[in-house]
Coordinates of C-alpha atoms in Angstrom, one line a residue:
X26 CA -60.5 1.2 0.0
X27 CA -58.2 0.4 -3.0
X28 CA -55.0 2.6 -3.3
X29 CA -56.2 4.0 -6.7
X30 CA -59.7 5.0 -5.3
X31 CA -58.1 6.8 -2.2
X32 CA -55.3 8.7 -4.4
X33 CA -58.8 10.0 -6.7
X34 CA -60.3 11.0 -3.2
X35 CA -57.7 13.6 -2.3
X36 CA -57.2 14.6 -5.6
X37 CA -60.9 16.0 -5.9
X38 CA -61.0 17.2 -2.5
X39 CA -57.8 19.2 -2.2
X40 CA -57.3 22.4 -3.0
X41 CA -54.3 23.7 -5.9
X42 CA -52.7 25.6 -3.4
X43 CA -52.9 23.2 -0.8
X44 CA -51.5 20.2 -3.5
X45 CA -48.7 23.1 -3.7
X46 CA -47.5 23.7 -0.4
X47 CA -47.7 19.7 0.3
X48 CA -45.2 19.0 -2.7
X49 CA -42.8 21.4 -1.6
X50 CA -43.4 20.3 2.1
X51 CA -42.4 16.5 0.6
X52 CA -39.6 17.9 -2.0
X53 CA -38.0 20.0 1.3
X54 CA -38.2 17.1 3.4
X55 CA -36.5 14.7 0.8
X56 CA -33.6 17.1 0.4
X57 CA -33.1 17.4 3.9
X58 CA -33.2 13.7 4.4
X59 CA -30.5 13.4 0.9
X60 CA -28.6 16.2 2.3
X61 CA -28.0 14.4 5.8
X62 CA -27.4 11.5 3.9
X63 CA -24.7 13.0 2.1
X64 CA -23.1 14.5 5.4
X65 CA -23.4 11.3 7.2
X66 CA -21.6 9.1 4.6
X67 CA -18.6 11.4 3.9
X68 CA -19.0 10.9 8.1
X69 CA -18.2 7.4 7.8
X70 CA -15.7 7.7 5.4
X71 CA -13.9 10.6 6.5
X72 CA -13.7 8.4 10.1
X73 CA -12.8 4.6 8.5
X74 CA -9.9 6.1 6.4
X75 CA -8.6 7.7 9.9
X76 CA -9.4 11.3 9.4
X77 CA -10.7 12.3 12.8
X78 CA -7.1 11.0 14.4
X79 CA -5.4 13.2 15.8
X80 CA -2.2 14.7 13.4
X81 CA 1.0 14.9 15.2
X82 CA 3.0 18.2 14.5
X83 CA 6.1 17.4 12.6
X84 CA 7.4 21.0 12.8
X85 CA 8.3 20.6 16.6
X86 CA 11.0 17.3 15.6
X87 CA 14.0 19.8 15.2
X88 CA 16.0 18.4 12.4
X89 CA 19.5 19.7 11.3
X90 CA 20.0 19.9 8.2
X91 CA 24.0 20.5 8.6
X92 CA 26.3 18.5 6.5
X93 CA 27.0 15.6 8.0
X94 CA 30.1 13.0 8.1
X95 CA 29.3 9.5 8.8
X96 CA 32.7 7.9 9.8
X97 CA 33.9 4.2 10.4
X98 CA 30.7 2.7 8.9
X99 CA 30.0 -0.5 7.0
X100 CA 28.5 0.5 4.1
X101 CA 26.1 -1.6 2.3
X102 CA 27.6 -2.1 -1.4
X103 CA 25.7 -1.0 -4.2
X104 CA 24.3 -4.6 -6.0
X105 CA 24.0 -5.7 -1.8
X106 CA 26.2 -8.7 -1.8
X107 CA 28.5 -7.4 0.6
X108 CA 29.8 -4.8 3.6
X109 CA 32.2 -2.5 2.7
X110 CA 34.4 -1.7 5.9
X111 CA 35.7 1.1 7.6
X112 CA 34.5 4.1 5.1
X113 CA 33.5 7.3 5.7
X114 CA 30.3 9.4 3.8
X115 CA 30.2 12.8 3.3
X116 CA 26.5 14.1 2.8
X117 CA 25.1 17.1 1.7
X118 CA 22.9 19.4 0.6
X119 CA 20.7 16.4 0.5
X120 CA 23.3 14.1 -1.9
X121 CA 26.2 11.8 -1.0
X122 CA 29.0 13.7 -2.5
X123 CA 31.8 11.3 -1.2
X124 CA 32.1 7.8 0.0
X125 CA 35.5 6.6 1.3
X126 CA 38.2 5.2 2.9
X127 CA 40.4 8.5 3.4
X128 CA 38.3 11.5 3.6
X129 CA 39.4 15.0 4.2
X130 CA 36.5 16.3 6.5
X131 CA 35.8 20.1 6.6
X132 CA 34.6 21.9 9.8
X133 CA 31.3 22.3 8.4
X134 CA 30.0 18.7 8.7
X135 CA 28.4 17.3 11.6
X136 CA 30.8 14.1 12.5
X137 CA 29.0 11.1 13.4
X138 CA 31.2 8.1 14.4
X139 CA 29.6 4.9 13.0
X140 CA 32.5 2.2 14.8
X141 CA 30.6 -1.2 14.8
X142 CA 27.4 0.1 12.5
X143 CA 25.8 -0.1 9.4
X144 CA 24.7 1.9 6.7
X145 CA 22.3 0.6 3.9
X146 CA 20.1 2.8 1.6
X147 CA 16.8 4.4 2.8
X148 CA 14.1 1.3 2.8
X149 CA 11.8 1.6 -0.1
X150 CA 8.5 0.5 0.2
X151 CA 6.5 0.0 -3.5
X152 CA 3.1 -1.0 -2.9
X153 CA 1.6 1.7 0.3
X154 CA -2.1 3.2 0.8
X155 CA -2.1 6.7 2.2
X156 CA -5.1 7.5 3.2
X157 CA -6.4 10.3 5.5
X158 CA -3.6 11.0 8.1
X159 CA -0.1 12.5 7.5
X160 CA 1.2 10.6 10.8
X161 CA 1.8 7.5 7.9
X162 CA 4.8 9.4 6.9
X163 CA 6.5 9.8 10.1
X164 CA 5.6 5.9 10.5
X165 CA 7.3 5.2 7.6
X166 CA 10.0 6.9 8.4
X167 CA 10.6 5.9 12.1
X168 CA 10.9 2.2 10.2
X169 CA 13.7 3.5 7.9
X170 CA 11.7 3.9 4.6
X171 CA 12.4 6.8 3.3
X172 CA 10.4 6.0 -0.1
X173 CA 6.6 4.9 -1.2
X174 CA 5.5 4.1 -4.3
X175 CA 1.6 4.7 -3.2
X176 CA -1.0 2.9 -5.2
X177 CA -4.0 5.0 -4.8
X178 CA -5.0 8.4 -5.9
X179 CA -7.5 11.0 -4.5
X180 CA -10.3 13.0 -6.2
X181 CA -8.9 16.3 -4.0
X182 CA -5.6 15.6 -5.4
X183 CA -4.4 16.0 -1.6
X184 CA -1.7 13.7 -2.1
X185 CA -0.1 15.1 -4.8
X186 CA 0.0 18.0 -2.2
X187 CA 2.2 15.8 0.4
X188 CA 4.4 15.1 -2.6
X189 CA 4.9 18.6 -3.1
X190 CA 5.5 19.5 0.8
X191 CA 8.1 16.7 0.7
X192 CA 10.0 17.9 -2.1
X193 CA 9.7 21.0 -0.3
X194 CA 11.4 19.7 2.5
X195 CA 8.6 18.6 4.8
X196 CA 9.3 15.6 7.1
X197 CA 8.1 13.2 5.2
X198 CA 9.4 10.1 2.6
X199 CA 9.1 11.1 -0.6
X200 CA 6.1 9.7 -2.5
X201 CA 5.7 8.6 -5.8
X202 CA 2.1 8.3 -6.7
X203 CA -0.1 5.9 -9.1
X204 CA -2.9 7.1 -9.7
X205 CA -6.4 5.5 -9.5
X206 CA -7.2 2.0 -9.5
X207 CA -8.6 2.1 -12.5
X208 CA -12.3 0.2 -12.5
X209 CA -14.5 -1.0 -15.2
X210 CA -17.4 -1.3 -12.2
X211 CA -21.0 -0.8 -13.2
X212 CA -24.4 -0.7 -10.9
X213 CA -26.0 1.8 -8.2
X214 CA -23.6 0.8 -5.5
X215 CA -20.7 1.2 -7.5
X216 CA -21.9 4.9 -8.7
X217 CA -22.9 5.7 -5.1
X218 CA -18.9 4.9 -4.0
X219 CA -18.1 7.2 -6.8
X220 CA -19.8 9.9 -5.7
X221 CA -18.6 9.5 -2.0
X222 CA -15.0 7.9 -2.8
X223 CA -12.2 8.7 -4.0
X224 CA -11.9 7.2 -7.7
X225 CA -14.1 6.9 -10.6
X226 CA -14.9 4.1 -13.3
X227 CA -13.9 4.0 -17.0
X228 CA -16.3 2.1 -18.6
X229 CA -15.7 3.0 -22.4
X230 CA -12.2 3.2 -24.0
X231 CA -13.0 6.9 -24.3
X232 CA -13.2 7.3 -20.5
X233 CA -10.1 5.9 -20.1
X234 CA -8.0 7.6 -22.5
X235 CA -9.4 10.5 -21.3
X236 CA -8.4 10.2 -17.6
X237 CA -4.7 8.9 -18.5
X238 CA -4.3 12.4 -20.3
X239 CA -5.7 14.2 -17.2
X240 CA -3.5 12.1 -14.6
X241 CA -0.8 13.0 -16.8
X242 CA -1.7 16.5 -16.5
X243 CA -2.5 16.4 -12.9
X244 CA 1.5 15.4 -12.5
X245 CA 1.1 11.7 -11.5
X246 CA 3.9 9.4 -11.7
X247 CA 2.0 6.3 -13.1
X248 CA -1.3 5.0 -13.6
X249 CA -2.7 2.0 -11.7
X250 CA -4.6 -0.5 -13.4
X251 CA -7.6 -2.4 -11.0
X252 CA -10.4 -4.0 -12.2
X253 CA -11.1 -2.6 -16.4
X254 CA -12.9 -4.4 -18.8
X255 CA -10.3 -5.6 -21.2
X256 CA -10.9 -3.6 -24.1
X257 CA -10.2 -0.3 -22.1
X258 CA -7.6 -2.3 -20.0
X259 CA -5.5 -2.6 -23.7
X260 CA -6.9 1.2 -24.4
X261 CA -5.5 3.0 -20.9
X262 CA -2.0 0.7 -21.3
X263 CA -1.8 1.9 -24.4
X264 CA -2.5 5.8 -24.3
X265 CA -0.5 5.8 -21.4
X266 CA 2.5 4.6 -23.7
X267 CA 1.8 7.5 -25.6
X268 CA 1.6 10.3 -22.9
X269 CA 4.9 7.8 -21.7
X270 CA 3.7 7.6 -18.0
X271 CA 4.4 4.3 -16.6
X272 CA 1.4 1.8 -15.8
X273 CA 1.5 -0.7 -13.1
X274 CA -0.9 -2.6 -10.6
X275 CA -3.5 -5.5 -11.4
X276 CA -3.9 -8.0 -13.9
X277 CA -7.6 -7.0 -14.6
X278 CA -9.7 -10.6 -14.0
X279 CA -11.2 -9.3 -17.2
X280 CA -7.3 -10.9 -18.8
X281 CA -5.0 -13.7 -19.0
X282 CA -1.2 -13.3 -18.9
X283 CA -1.0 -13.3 -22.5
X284 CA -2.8 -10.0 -21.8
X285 CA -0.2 -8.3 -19.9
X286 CA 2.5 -9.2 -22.1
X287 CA 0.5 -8.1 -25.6
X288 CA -0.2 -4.5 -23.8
X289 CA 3.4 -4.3 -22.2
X290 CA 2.1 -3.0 -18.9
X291 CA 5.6 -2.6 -16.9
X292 CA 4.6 -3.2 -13.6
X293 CA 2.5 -6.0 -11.4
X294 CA 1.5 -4.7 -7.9
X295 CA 1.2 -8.3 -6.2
X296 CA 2.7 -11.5 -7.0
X297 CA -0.4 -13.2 -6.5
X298 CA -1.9 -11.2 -9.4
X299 CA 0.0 -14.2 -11.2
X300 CA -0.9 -17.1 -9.2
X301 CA -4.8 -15.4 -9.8
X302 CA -4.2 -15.4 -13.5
X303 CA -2.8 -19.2 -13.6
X304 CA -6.3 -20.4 -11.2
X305 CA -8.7 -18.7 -13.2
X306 CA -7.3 -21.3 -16.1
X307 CA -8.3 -24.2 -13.9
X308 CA -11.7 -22.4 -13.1
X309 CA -10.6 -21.3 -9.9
X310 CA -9.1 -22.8 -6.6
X311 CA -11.1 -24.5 -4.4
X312 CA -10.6 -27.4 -1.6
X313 CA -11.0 -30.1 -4.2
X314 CA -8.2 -29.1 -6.7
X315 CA -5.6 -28.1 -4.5
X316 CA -3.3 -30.1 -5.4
X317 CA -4.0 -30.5 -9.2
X318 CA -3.2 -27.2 -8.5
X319 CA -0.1 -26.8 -7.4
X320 CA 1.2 -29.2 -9.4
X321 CA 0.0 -27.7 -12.2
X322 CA 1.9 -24.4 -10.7
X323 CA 4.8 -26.1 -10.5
X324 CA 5.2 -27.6 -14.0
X325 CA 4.6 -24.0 -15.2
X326 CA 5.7 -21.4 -12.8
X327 CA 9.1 -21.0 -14.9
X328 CA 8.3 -20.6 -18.0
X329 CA 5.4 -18.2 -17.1
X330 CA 8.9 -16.1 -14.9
X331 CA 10.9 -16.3 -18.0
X332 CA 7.7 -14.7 -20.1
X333 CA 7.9 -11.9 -17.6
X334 CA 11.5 -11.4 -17.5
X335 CA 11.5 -11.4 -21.6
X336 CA 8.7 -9.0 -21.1
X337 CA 10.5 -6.5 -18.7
X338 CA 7.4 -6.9 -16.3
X339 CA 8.8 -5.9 -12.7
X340 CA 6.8 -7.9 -9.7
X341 CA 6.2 -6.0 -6.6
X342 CA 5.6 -8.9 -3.6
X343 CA 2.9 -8.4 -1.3
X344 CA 4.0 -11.6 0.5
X345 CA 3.7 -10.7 4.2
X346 CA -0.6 -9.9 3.9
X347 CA -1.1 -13.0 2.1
X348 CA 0.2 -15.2 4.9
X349 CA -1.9 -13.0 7.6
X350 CA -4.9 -13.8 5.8
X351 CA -5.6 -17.2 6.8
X352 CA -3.9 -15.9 10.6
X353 CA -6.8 -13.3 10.8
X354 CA -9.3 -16.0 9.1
X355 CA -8.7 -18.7 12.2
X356 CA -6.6 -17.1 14.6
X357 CA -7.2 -13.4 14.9
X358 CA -6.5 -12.3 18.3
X359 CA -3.1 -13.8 18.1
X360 CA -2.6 -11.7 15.1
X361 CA -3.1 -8.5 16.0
X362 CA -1.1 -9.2 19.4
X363 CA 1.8 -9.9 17.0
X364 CA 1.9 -6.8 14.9
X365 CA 2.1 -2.9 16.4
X366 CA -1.4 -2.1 16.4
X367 CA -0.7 0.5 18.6
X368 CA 0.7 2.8 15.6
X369 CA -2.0 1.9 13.6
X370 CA -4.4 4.7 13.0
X371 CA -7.4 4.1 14.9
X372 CA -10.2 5.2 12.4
X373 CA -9.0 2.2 10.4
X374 CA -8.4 0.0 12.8
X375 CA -12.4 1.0 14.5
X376 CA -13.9 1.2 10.8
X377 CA -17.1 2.3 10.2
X378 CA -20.8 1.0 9.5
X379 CA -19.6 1.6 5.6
X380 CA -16.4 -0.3 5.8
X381 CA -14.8 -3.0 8.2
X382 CA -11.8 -2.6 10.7
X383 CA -9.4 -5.1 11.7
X384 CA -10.7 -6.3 14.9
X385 CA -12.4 -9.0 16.0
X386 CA -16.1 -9.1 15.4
X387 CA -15.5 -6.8 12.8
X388 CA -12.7 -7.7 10.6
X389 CA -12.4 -8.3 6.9
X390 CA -10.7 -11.4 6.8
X391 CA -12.0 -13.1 9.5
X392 CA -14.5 -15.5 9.1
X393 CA -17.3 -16.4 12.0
X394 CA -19.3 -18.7 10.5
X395 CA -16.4 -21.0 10.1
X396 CA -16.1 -21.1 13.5
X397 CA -19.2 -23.4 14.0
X398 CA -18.9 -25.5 10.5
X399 CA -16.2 -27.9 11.0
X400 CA -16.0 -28.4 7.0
X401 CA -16.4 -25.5 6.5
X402 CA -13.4 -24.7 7.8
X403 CA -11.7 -27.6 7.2
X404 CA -11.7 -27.0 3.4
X405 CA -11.0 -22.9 3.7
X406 CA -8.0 -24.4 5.9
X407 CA -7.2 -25.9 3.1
X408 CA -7.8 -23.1 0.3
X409 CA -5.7 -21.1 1.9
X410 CA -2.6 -23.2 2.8
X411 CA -2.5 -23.6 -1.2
X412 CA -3.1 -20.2 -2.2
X413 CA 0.0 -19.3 0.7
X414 CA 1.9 -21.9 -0.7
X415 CA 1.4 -20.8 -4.3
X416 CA 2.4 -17.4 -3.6
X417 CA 5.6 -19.3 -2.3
X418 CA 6.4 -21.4 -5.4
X419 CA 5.7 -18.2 -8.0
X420 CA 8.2 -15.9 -5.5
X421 CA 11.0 -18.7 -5.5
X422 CA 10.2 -19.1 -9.4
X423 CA 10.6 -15.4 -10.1
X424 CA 13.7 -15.3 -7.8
X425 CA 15.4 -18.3 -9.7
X426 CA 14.6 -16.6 -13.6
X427 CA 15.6 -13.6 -12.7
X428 CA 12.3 -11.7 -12.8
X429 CA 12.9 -8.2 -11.6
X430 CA 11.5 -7.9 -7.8
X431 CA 10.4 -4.8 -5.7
X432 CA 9.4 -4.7 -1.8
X433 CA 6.0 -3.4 -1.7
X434 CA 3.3 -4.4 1.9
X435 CA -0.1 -3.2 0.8
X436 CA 0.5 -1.0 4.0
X437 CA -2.9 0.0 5.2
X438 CA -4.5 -2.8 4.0
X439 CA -5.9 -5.1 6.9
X440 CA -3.5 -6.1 9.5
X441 CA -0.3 -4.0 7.6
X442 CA 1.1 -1.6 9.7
X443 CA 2.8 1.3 8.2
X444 CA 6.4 1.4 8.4
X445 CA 6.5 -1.7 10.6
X446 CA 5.3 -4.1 7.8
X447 CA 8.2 -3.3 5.3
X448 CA 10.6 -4.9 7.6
X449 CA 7.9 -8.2 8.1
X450 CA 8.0 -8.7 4.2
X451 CA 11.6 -8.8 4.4
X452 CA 11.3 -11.5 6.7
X453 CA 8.7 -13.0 4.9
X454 CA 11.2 -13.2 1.6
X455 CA 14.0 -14.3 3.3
X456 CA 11.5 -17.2 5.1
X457 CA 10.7 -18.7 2.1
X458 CA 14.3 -19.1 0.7
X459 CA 15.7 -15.3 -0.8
X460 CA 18.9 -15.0 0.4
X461 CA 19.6 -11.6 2.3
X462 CA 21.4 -9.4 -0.7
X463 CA 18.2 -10.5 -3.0
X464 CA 15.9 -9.2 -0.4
X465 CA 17.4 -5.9 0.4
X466 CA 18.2 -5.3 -3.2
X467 CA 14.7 -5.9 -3.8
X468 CA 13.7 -2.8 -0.8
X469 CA 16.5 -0.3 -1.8
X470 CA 18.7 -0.6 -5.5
X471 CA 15.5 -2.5 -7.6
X472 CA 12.7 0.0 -6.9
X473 CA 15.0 2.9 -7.0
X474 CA 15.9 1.9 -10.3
X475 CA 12.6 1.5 -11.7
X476 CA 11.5 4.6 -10.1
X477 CA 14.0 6.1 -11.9
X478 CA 14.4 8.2 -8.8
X479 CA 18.3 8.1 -8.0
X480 CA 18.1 6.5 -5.0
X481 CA 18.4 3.0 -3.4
X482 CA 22.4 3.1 -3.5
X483 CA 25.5 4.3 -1.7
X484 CA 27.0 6.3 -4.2
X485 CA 28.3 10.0 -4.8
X486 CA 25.4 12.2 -6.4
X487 CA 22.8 9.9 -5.2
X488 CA 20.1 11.0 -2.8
X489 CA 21.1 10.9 0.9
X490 CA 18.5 8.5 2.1
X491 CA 19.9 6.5 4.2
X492 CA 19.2 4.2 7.2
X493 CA 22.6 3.4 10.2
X494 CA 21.9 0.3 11.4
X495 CA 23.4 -1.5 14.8
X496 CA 23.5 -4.8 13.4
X497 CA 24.7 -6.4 9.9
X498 CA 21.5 -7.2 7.8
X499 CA 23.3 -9.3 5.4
X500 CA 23.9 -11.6 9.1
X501 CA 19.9 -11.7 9.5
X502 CA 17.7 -9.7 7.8
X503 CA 15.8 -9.2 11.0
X504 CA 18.6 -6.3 12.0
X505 CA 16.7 -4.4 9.4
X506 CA 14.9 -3.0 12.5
X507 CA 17.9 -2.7 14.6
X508 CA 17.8 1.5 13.7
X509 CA 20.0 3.8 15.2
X510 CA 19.2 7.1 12.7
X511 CA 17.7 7.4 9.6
X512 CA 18.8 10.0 7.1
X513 CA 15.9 11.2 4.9
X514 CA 17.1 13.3 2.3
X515 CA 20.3 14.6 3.8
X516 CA 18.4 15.3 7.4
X517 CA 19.6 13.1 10.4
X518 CA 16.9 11.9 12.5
X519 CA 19.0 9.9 15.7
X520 CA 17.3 7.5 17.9
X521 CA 16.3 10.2 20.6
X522 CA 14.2 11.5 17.4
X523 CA 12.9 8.7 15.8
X524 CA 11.8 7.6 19.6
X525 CA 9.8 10.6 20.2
X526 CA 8.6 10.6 16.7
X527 CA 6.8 7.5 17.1
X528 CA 5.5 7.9 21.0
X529 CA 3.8 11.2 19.6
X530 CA 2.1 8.9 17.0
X531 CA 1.0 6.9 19.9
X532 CA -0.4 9.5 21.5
X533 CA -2.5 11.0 19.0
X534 CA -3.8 7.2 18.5
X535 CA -4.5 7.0 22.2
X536 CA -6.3 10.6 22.2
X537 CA -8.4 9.5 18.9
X538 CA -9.2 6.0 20.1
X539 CA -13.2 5.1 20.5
X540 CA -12.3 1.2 21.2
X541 CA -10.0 -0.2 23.7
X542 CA -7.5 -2.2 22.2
X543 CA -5.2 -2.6 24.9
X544 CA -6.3 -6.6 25.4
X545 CA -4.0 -6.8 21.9
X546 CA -0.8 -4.5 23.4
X547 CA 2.1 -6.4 25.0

C-alpha cells in the first residue's frame, strides 16, 4: 500500500485523543533521546580534553614563602649573552630587590648556596592549550616555566578563574590568556561544536566587534584571531585597537600578508602561519612543486622578515610540532617512546569517539593508508620534508632581520607535552642554527617584554621567577632541563619538590588511565 494511502488509513481510524497521547508519546521520546544526546557528548568531551583524570592536590607541596638569598650563582644577564659570576640575589615578597656581588644578608632570608649553578629567568612558554586539568600547571612548572601565554578561551570563563587563583598565590605559573580562536565557520557541524564547545563563530563584523568588547570586559589579556572571514578579520583587529587589547594568533586563510600588515595585528602564533601565507600564492604545496617552492621561499623569505620587523609583528615559533608531524605520520611508535607520555594527561592522550588521541590506531597525524600505497607515501615523504624545511628557512630568515621571536610549543596539541616540550623547542631552535643567547632570550626577556609583564630578567623590582640550573645553558642549551629549584613568584620549589610534584602527576595519570601505554615508557 503506498505511504500516502496508509498515513489517510490511521488518520480516519484513530481517535483525537488517541492521535494525542501518541504525539506526546513521540515528542517525550525525542527529548529523551536529544537530552541523552546532549549528556553523552559533553561525556566525550568532558573525557578527550582530560577532565575525568584525576587532579593532584597542590595544597599538600609545602612551599615557603620566606625570603630567600641565592648566593654564589651565575646569573644569566639580562639581553642573555653572557654569565654573570659569583653574585648573590636577594628575593622577596615575590620581587628581586637586589642582585650583587657584595650583599649584606639579613637573618630573615633563607640562604641558598648556589657554588657551581645557574640562575636564568623563569621559562616562558607563549603559545599553551589548557584544557580540563589543573595538573598542566604543576607540569609546567616542574619544567621551569613559570609563564604561559594560553591561546584558548572557555565559555565558563574557568580559566580566567586559574588566573585569578594564581595571582592569588595558588601553585601555579601565571597565565596570560587570549581569548577565543576566533572563527568565521558556517554549517550544522560547526553550530553543533558551538553548542557543545568551548568558542563561538563571528560571522558578521557585528559579531565580532561585539565579542572583542565582551572579552575586554570579561578581563582577557588579548584576543586570538583563527579562521575569520576577512572583512571581520580587519573589523575584530580593528575594534580591538580601540578597546587597546592586544590581538595575536593566525593569519586567517581568508588573507594574504599584506593583510596582516594593513590591520597591524601584533602578534603571529606560529611561524608557519607565514610559510602558509607564501604557499597559498603558489596554489598550495604539493609533491610536485617542492622545490619551485623553496626556492621561491628563499628568494623572498627576507624581505617578507624585514615587512614584519617594519611592521612590529612579533613571531611566536611552534617549531618542535612541526617536525613531529611527519615522525607521527611514518614513524609513530618511536615517537611517543621519545617524549614523556607518561605526564601527559590520559583523557587526551585516550581521546574520544568525538576527537582523536595520540596513539597509534588513533592518532591525528598519523596516516594508515600510507602505509600500503608506496606513492602515496613517497610524495607525503616528500610534502613534508619541504614544509619542515620551510619552517627552517623562514626561522633562520626571521633570526637574521631581526624579527622579534617568542618560545611558544602548541603544548597540548598532539604529541606536546606540557612543561617537557618548552625545553624540545629550545632544542629545536638551536638545531637549526639560533645560537644559545637568541634562544633563551626568545623563552625569558622577549615574551616578558611583549607581555608587558615585568618578568623574563634578573633585575631588582622584577618578578622572582626564576629557574637554578646545574649546568650553563649558554654551554648547550640542553642543560635547560638540568633543574635543581625553580622559583615561581618568590616561592622555592627544590628538587625534593619538584620530584614529588611530578610523580603525583604520574599517579593520578596511572589511576585515570583506560589504555595501557606502558609499551611506549622506557
Amino acid at each position: 500500500m503506498p505511504i500516502r494511502k496508509v498515513v489517510v488509513h490511521f488518520l480516519q481510524n484513530v481517535s483525537y485523543s488517541s492521535l494525542k497521547k501518541w504525539t506526546l508519546g513521540v515528542l517525550l521520546v525525542l527529548l529523551t533521546a536529544s537530552i541523552v544526546s546532549c549528556i553523552g557528548i559533553k561525556s566525550q568531551i568532558k573525557q578527550h580534553t582530560g577532565g575525568n583524570t584525576e587532579i593532584v592536590d597542590s595544597s599538600k607541596f609545602k612551599i615557603s614563602p620566606s625570603p630567600l638569598a641565592i648566593k654564589n650563582v651565575s646569573v644569566l644577564s639580562a639581553d642573555c649573552s653572557k654569565m654573570e659570576d659569583s653574585l648573590t640575589v636577594l628575593v622577596k615578597n615575590g620581587k628581586i630587590v637586589n642582585v650583587a656581588k657584595d650583599v649584606s644578608i639579613t637573618s630573615e632570608y633563607k640562604i641558598i648556596d648556589a657554588s657551581g649553578k645557574y640562575l636564568i629567568p623563569g621559562l616562558i612558554d607563549t603559545h599553551t592549550h589548557l584544557q580540563r586539568s589543573k595538573n598542566d600547571l604543576l607540569l609546567y612548572l616542574a619544567n621551569g616555566v613559570t609563564q604561559i601565554l594560553n591561546n584558548n578561551s572557555d565559555q565558563d570563563n574557568i580559566l580566567l578563574q586559574w588566573r585569578k587563583e594564581a595571582e592569588e598565590g595558588s601553585l601555579s605559573p601565571r597565565i596570560y590568556i587570549a581569548a577565543g580562536g576566533m572563527s568565521s565557520k558556517k554549517g550544522f557541524l560547526q553550530t553543533l561544536k558551538t553548542w557543545f564547545g568551548d568558542s563561538k563563530k563571528y560571522n558578521t563584523v557585528k559579531q565580532g566587534k561585539k565579542a572583542v568588547k565582551k572579552f575586554k570586559t570579561q578581563g582577557y589579556d588579548a584576543i586570538k584571531i583563527y579562521n575569520l572571514d576577512k572583512e571581520v578579520y580587519y573589523a575584530v583587529v580593528k575594534e580591538a585597537k580601540k578597546q587597546n587589547i592586544p590581538t595575536m594568533g593566525h593569519l586567517p586563510p581568508s588573507a594574504d600578508l599584506s593583510d596582516l600588515f594593513i590591520t597591524g595585528q601584533e602578534q603571529l602564533a606560529h611561524v608557519e602561519e607565514i610559510t602558509k601565507a607564501t604557499m597559498r600564492q603558489l596554489n598550495g604545496l604539493h609533491s610536485g612543486n617542492a622545490r619551485e617552492y623553496l626556492d621561491y621561499l628563499n628568494e623572498n623569505a627576507d624581505s617578507i622578515a624585514i615587512k614584519l620587523k617594519v611592521n612590529s609583528v612579533t613571531v611566536s615559533t611552534t617549531l618542535f610540532i612541526i617536525e613531529s608531524i611527519p615522525k607521527q605520520n611514518f614513524e609513530l611508535r618511536n615517537f611517543l617512546r621519545s617524549i614523556e607520555l607518561e605526564y601527559q594527561n590520559p583523557g587526551q592522550i585516550e581521546g574520544s569517539f568525538l576527537a582523536k588521541g595520540w596513539l597509534p590506531g588513533n592518532n591525528h597525524y598519523e596516516n594508515l593508508e600510507a602505509k600500503n600505497d608506496p606513492e602515496l607515501m613517497k610524495n607525503l615523504k616528500v610534502f613534508w620534508t619541504t614544509y619542515v624545511e620551510a619552517m627552517n628557512i623562514m626561522t633562520r630568515s626571521l633570526v637574521k632581520n631581526g624579527v622579534p621571536l617568542v618560545v611558544g610549543t602548541d603544548s597540548n596539541g598532539t604529541g606536546v607535552v606540557a612543561g617537557f616540550s618548552l625545553h624540545d623547542e629550545l632544542e629545536s631552535l638551536n638545531e637549526i642554527g639560533m645560537s644559545t643567547k637568541q634562544v633563551l632570550k626568545a623563552a625569558t626577556a622577549s615574551p616578558g617584554e611583549w607581555m608587558h609583564s615585568n618578568s623574563g630578567k634578573i633585575e631588582i623590582g622584577y618578578t622572582a621567577d626564576l629557574v637554578l640550573l646545574d649546568k650553563n645553558p649558554l654551554k648547550d642549551i640542553r642543560n635547560s632541563r638540568a633543574i635543581n629549584a625553580v622559583i615561581t613568584n618568590g616561592k622555592l620549589l627544590d628538587r625534593l619538590t619538584l620530584d614529588k610534584i611530578l610523580q603525583s602527576i604520574k599517579n593520578a595519570n596511572n589511576n585515570s588511565r583506560e589504555i595501557n601505554i606502558d609499551e611506549f615508557i622506557d
